[in-house]
Amino acid sequence: MVGKLKQNLLLACLVISSVTVFYLGQHAMECHHRIEERSQPARMESVRSTVRTGSNVNANKTFAYNKDMPLIFIGGVPRSGTTLMRAMLDAHPDIRCGEETRVIPRILAVKQMWARSSKEKIRLDEAGVTDEVLDSAMQAFLLEIIVKHGEPAPYLCNKDPFALKSLTYLARIFPNAKFLLMWNRAIETMYNQCMEVGFERCMLVHYEQLVLHPERWMRTLLKFLQMIGKAGGVSLSKVERSTDQVIKPVNVEALSKWVGKIPADVLQDMPVIAPMLAKLGYDPYANPPNYGKPDQKVVENTRRVRYLCAFNLFTEWM
């Protein structure tokens, strides 16, 4: 009799314990689910936008940044005028480009490497790291770098020249971004991608024409970027290697520096060696080339730069 009573008590305790554990577990899951529901919009918003304030003229303003904002990307091959373009845009009070990040082209190159490898693509898909996941992560990463490596501004610009090797990808993940592709007698991969994106989003800028007619081209650029033109000079970087080129006023000295440096046999076969020259509107046989007549202000700048150069040489000789 006592044994049966003990057995019933144990059974009752077991049932009560099971019901209690089940109830507590269900309650905990409901609480966790509600917390997730409340926190998810905030997390999504933090990825979608980043708000910063700074100490410049826009210090009292708050800007929200997201993947749909009109970002500006400047790209091209080395010595194609990307630094000059960056300096001229940085002088506009509503635009901030800043120095090269050096990070963005590298992370884009890694993304391209994953996309090219079918084996790696299969592995990523099996791991649940789909194209949608990667695109979302790339948007957040690139936007964070562009936003936080300089002062806030209504329009943000990135000048990592080789980033435009991934121009079509950037155009996809940043649907309202615009691209300024600089060229100066040599470029192809970026040109083809620019054509693919279309002229309404990617503008081709001849470095030589930007030098010859800076004011006219700045008006054209601001119209393309759907911005109001404002007076400004040139914003210089303290560490960029190419900054020494834009410390001087815009002049034509650099346009013909290469003349006389190319062997005659190479010049003779230039259409075969560099077929993109004719495609981009250059005469492959022109040596020296005729880029057109510069603005009077540029002529005066060039004369002044040559005078200062001669004066400095004379001073050093003395």
Short mmCIF file of C-alpha atoms in Angstrom, two decimals:
data_model
loop_
_atom_site.label_atom_id
_atom_site.label_comp_id
_atom_site.label_asym_id
_atom_site.label_seq_id
_atom_site.Cartn_x
_atom_site.Cartn_y
_atom_site.Cartn_z
CA MET A 1 0.00 0.00 0.00
CA VAL A 2 2.82 2.41 0.97
CA GLY A 3 4.75 1.41 -2.15
CA LYS A 4 1.79 2.16 -4.39
CA LEU A 5 1.28 5.57 -2.72
CA LYS A 6 4.93 6.48 -3.31
CA GLN A 7 4.58 5.42 -6.94
CA ASN A 8 1.52 7.65 -7.43
CA LEU A 9 3.26 10.60 -5.76
CA LEU A 10 6.31 10.21 -8.01
CA LEU A 11 4.08 10.00 -11.08
CA ALA A 12 2.19 13.14 -10.01
CA CYS A 13 5.47 15.02 -9.44
CA LEU A 14 6.73 13.93 -12.85
CA VAL A 15 3.57 15.17 -14.58
CA ILE A 16 3.66 18.51 -12.73
CA SER A 17 7.37 18.95 -13.56
CA SER A 18 6.78 18.15 -17.24
CA VAL A 19 3.91 20.63 -17.48
CA THR A 20 5.97 23.32 -15.72
CA VAL A 21 9.00 22.80 -18.00
CA PHE A 22 6.77 22.85 -21.09
CA TYR A 23 5.05 26.06 -19.98
CA LEU A 24 8.30 27.82 -19.10
CA GLY A 25 9.89 26.75 -22.38
CA GLN A 26 6.94 27.98 -24.42
CA HIS A 27 6.89 31.27 -22.52
CA ALA A 28 10.64 31.76 -23.09
CA MET A 29 10.26 31.10 -26.84
CA GLU A 30 7.41 33.60 -27.09
CA CYS A 31 9.46 36.26 -25.28
CA HIS A 32 12.46 35.64 -27.53
CA HIS A 33 10.27 35.86 -30.64
CA ARG A 34 8.75 39.17 -29.50
CA ILE A 35 12.19 40.63 -28.72
CA GLU A 36 13.40 39.61 -32.18
CA GLU A 37 10.38 41.20 -33.83
CA ARG A 38 10.99 44.49 -32.00
CA SER A 39 14.73 44.59 -32.64
CA GLN A 40 14.68 43.49 -36.29
CA PRO A 41 13.45 46.82 -37.77
CA ALA A 42 16.10 48.71 -35.80
CA ARG A 43 18.85 46.39 -37.04
CA MET A 44 17.63 46.66 -40.62
CA GLU A 45 17.51 50.44 -40.31
CA SER A 46 21.07 50.60 -38.97
CA VAL A 47 22.30 48.67 -41.99
CA ARG A 48 20.13 50.70 -44.35
CA SER A 49 21.32 54.09 -43.11
CA THR A 50 24.19 55.70 -41.28
CA VAL A 51 23.87 59.16 -39.73
CA ARG A 52 26.88 61.36 -39.05
CA THR A 53 27.58 64.92 -38.06
CA GLY A 54 30.84 66.79 -38.46
CA SER A 55 32.69 70.01 -37.73
CA ASN A 56 32.48 71.62 -41.17
CA VAL A 57 29.76 73.85 -42.67
CA ASN A 58 27.33 70.93 -42.53
CA ALA A 59 28.02 70.31 -38.83
CA ASN A 60 24.51 71.25 -37.70
CA LYS A 61 22.84 69.06 -40.31
CA THR A 62 22.04 65.38 -40.10
CA PHE A 63 22.37 63.19 -43.18
CA ALA A 64 20.90 59.72 -43.69
CA TYR A 65 22.85 57.45 -46.01
CA ASN A 66 21.54 54.32 -47.72
CA LYS A 67 22.05 52.20 -50.83
CA ASP A 68 19.54 54.31 -52.79
CA MET A 69 21.40 57.59 -52.35
CA PRO A 70 23.05 59.22 -55.44
CA LEU A 71 26.65 58.15 -54.85
CA ILE A 72 29.34 59.34 -57.27
CA PHE A 73 32.19 57.02 -58.33
CA ILE A 74 35.30 58.34 -60.13
CA GLY A 75 37.46 55.80 -61.94
CA GLY A 76 39.96 55.23 -64.70
CA VAL A 77 43.50 54.11 -65.34
CA PRO A 78 46.44 55.73 -63.50
CA ARG A 79 47.36 59.23 -64.74
CA SER A 80 44.01 59.68 -66.45
CA GLY A 81 42.96 62.75 -64.45
CA THR A 82 41.07 61.06 -61.61
CA THR A 83 42.82 63.22 -59.01
CA LEU A 84 42.03 66.42 -60.90
CA MET A 85 38.39 65.37 -61.16
CA ARG A 86 38.27 64.51 -57.45
CA ALA A 87 39.82 67.86 -56.50
CA MET A 88 37.36 69.82 -58.64
CA LEU A 89 34.33 67.98 -57.24
CA ASP A 90 35.62 68.30 -53.67
CA ALA A 91 35.63 72.06 -54.13
CA HIS A 92 31.83 71.97 -54.47
CA PRO A 93 30.29 72.66 -51.03
CA ASP A 94 27.72 69.85 -51.36
CA ILE A 95 30.16 67.11 -52.45
CA ARG A 96 32.72 65.17 -50.43
CA CYS A 97 35.08 62.75 -52.16
CA GLY A 98 38.20 62.62 -50.01
CA GLU A 99 41.29 60.56 -50.56
CA GLU A 100 41.46 57.06 -52.03
CA THR A 101 40.28 54.44 -49.54
CA ARG A 102 42.48 51.69 -51.08
CA VAL A 103 40.11 49.18 -49.45
CA ILE A 104 37.16 49.32 -51.84
CA PRO A 105 38.94 48.02 -54.99
CA ARG A 106 40.41 45.13 -53.00
CA ILE A 107 37.13 43.93 -51.51
CA LEU A 108 35.49 44.25 -54.94
CA ALA A 109 38.30 42.15 -56.44
CA VAL A 110 37.69 39.43 -53.83
CA LYS A 111 33.97 39.48 -54.68
CA GLN A 112 34.81 39.10 -58.38
CA MET A 113 37.11 36.18 -57.58
CA TRP A 114 34.27 34.39 -55.76
CA ALA A 115 31.91 35.04 -58.67
CA ARG A 116 34.36 33.66 -61.28
CA SER A 117 35.02 30.38 -59.43
CA SER A 118 32.12 27.96 -60.04
CA LYS A 119 33.43 25.67 -57.29
CA GLU A 120 33.56 28.52 -54.77
CA LYS A 121 30.09 29.65 -55.87
CA ILE A 122 28.66 26.18 -55.15
CA ARG A 123 30.34 26.10 -51.73
CA LEU A 124 28.97 29.52 -50.82
CA ASP A 125 25.45 28.61 -51.95
CA GLU A 126 25.56 25.38 -49.95
CA ALA A 127 26.62 27.40 -46.90
CA GLY A 128 23.64 29.72 -47.38
CA VAL A 129 25.87 32.62 -48.47
CA THR A 130 23.84 33.42 -51.58
CA ASP A 131 24.30 36.32 -54.00
CA GLU A 132 21.58 38.23 -52.13
CA VAL A 133 23.43 37.81 -48.82
CA LEU A 134 26.75 38.87 -50.36
CA ASP A 135 25.20 41.87 -52.13
CA SER A 136 23.59 43.07 -48.90
CA ALA A 137 26.90 42.68 -47.04
CA MET A 138 28.83 44.49 -49.79
CA GLN A 139 26.33 47.37 -49.78
CA ALA A 140 26.71 47.80 -46.02
CA PHE A 141 30.51 47.48 -46.06
CA LEU A 142 31.16 49.84 -48.99
CA LEU A 143 28.67 52.42 -47.73
CA GLU A 144 30.23 52.35 -44.27
CA ILE A 145 33.70 53.00 -45.74
CA ILE A 146 32.52 55.79 -48.06
CA VAL A 147 30.47 57.51 -45.34
CA LYS A 148 32.89 57.28 -42.44
CA HIS A 149 36.27 58.02 -44.03
CA GLY A 150 35.50 61.73 -44.30
CA GLU A 151 33.19 64.59 -43.40
CA PRO A 152 29.43 64.31 -44.03
CA ALA A 153 27.90 65.96 -47.10
CA PRO A 154 24.68 65.82 -49.12
CA TYR A 155 26.53 64.05 -51.95
CA LEU A 156 29.25 61.46 -51.30
CA CYS A 157 31.86 60.58 -53.88
CA ASN A 158 34.45 57.79 -54.04
CA LYS A 159 37.70 58.05 -56.00
CA ASP A 160 39.32 54.63 -56.08
CA PRO A 161 40.20 54.45 -59.80
CA PHE A 162 40.27 50.66 -60.10
CA ALA A 163 36.90 50.28 -58.36
CA LEU A 164 35.28 50.86 -61.75
CA LYS A 165 36.63 47.50 -62.90
CA SER A 166 33.47 46.38 -61.07
CA LEU A 167 31.33 49.17 -62.52
CA THR A 168 28.38 46.98 -63.54
CA TYR A 169 28.30 45.34 -60.11
CA LEU A 170 28.39 48.72 -58.33
CA ALA A 171 25.60 49.94 -60.60
CA ARG A 172 23.51 46.96 -59.52
CA ILE A 173 23.96 47.24 -55.76
CA PHE A 174 23.74 51.07 -55.76
CA PRO A 175 20.84 51.70 -58.17
CA ASN A 176 21.08 55.53 -58.09
CA ALA A 177 24.88 55.84 -58.24
CA LYS A 178 26.54 57.70 -61.11
CA PHE A 179 29.98 57.08 -62.57
CA LEU A 180 32.64 59.39 -64.01
CA LEU A 181 35.03 57.37 -66.16
CA MET A 182 38.25 59.24 -66.93
CA TRP A 183 40.30 58.26 -69.94
CA ASN A 184 43.44 59.53 -71.64
CA ARG A 185 44.31 57.39 -74.65
CA ALA A 186 44.22 53.98 -72.91
CA ILE A 187 41.28 52.09 -71.37
CA GLU A 188 38.98 49.21 -72.37
CA THR A 189 37.49 47.05 -69.60
CA MET A 190 35.91 49.99 -67.80
CA TYR A 191 34.78 51.50 -71.12
CA ASN A 192 32.80 48.37 -72.04
CA GLN A 193 31.15 48.29 -68.61
CA CYS A 194 30.32 51.98 -68.89
CA MET A 195 28.58 51.29 -72.21
CA GLU A 196 26.68 48.43 -70.58
CA VAL A 197 25.42 50.63 -67.73
CA GLY A 198 24.43 53.40 -70.17
CA PHE A 199 25.20 57.09 -70.68
CA GLU A 200 22.45 58.22 -68.33
CA ARG A 201 24.46 56.77 -65.42
CA CYS A 202 28.07 56.66 -66.65
CA MET A 203 29.68 59.73 -68.19
CA LEU A 204 32.87 59.49 -70.25
CA VAL A 205 35.24 62.37 -69.50
CA HIS A 206 38.27 63.09 -71.68
CA TYR A 207 41.09 64.16 -69.38
CA GLU A 208 42.49 66.37 -72.14
CA GLN A 209 39.18 68.21 -72.61
CA LEU A 210 38.81 68.67 -68.84
CA VAL A 211 42.22 70.35 -68.83
CA LEU A 212 41.55 72.48 -71.92
CA HIS A 213 38.05 73.60 -70.88
CA PRO A 214 37.67 73.10 -67.10
CA GLU A 215 34.77 75.50 -66.50
CA ARG A 216 32.70 74.20 -69.41
CA TRP A 217 33.22 70.60 -68.34
CA MET A 218 32.41 71.31 -64.70
CA ARG A 219 29.07 72.77 -65.81
CA THR A 220 28.46 69.64 -67.89
CA LEU A 221 29.43 67.38 -64.98
CA LEU A 222 27.18 69.13 -62.47
CA LYS A 223 24.28 68.92 -64.93
CA PHE A 224 24.94 65.17 -65.33
CA LEU A 225 25.00 64.80 -61.53
CA GLN A 226 21.78 66.86 -61.34
CA MET A 227 23.41 69.44 -59.08
CA ILE A 228 23.43 73.22 -58.95
CA GLY A 229 26.79 74.73 -59.87
CA LYS A 230 28.54 76.79 -57.21
CA ALA A 231 31.82 78.63 -57.27
CA GLY A 232 34.77 76.76 -55.82
CA GLY A 233 38.46 76.17 -56.23
CA VAL A 234 40.34 72.90 -56.01
CA SER A 235 40.42 70.78 -52.85
CA LEU A 236 43.83 69.22 -52.19
CA SER A 237 44.81 66.05 -50.37
CA LYS A 238 47.77 66.00 -47.99
CA VAL A 239 48.93 62.48 -48.83
CA GLU A 240 47.74 61.51 -52.33
CA ARG A 241 50.66 60.95 -54.67
CA SER A 242 48.93 62.73 -57.54
CA THR A 243 48.16 65.86 -55.53
CA ASP A 244 51.36 67.55 -56.75
CA GLN A 245 49.71 67.71 -60.19
CA VAL A 246 46.75 69.79 -58.98
CA ILE A 247 48.64 72.18 -56.70
CA LYS A 248 49.43 74.16 -59.86
CA PRO A 249 46.57 75.87 -61.70
CA VAL A 250 44.99 73.81 -64.48
CA ASN A 251 47.44 73.89 -67.41
CA VAL A 252 48.35 71.90 -70.54
CA GLU A 253 51.89 70.94 -69.53
CA ALA A 254 51.02 67.30 -68.85
CA LEU A 255 49.15 66.72 -72.12
CA SER A 256 52.25 66.27 -74.27
CA LYS A 257 54.83 65.00 -71.77
CA TRP A 258 54.79 61.58 -73.42
CA VAL A 259 55.71 62.98 -76.87
CA GLY A 260 59.17 61.84 -77.92
CA LYS A 261 59.24 58.98 -75.40
CA ILE A 262 57.74 56.31 -77.70
CA PRO A 263 60.01 54.52 -80.26
CA ALA A 264 59.31 55.19 -83.96
CA ASP A 265 58.50 51.54 -84.77
CA VAL A 266 55.91 51.49 -81.98
CA LEU A 267 54.32 54.73 -83.24
CA GLN A 268 54.08 53.24 -86.72
CA ASP A 269 52.13 50.23 -85.43
CA MET A 270 50.07 52.20 -82.91
CA PRO A 271 46.65 51.36 -84.48
CA VAL A 272 47.42 47.65 -84.06
CA ILE A 273 49.08 47.94 -80.63
CA ALA A 274 46.40 50.24 -79.17
CA PRO A 275 43.12 49.74 -81.11
CA MET A 276 41.16 51.52 -78.35
CA LEU A 277 42.71 54.88 -79.35
CA ALA A 278 40.55 55.21 -82.47
CA LYS A 279 37.52 53.83 -80.62
CA LEU A 280 37.86 56.57 -78.00
CA GLY A 281 38.22 59.31 -80.61
CA TYR A 282 42.02 59.73 -80.71
CA ASP A 283 44.17 59.79 -83.85
CA PRO A 284 46.66 56.91 -83.33
CA TYR A 285 49.13 58.52 -85.77
CA ALA A 286 49.05 62.00 -84.20
CA ASN A 287 52.43 62.74 -82.60
CA PRO A 288 52.22 65.26 -81.09
CA PRO A 289 48.42 65.14 -80.88
CA ASN A 290 46.06 68.06 -81.42
CA TYR A 291 43.54 68.08 -78.57
CA GLY A 292 42.05 71.45 -79.50
CA LYS A 293 42.45 75.06 -78.41
CA PRO A 294 42.49 75.65 -74.63
CA ASP A 295 40.48 78.34 -72.85
CA GLN A 296 42.29 81.67 -72.45
CA LYS A 297 42.48 81.18 -68.68
CA VAL A 298 44.24 77.84 -69.19
CA VAL A 299 46.67 79.47 -71.65
CA GLU A 300 47.54 82.08 -69.02
CA ASN A 301 47.93 79.39 -66.34
CA THR A 302 50.30 77.43 -68.58
CA ARG A 303 52.38 80.52 -69.32
CA ARG A 304 52.59 81.28 -65.59
CA VAL A 305 53.56 77.68 -64.71
CA ARG A 306 56.33 77.66 -67.35
CA TYR A 307 57.64 81.01 -66.09
CA LEU A 308 57.72 79.77 -62.48
CA CYS A 309 59.44 76.57 -63.55
CA ALA A 310 62.13 78.51 -65.44
CA PHE A 311 62.54 80.90 -62.51
CA ASN A 312 62.99 78.00 -60.06
CA LEU A 313 65.60 76.38 -62.31
CA PHE A 314 67.48 79.69 -62.57
CA THR A 315 67.34 80.13 -58.77
CA GLU A 316 68.72 76.62 -58.21
CA TRP A 317 71.52 77.25 -60.75
CA MET A 318 72.47 80.50 -59.00
#
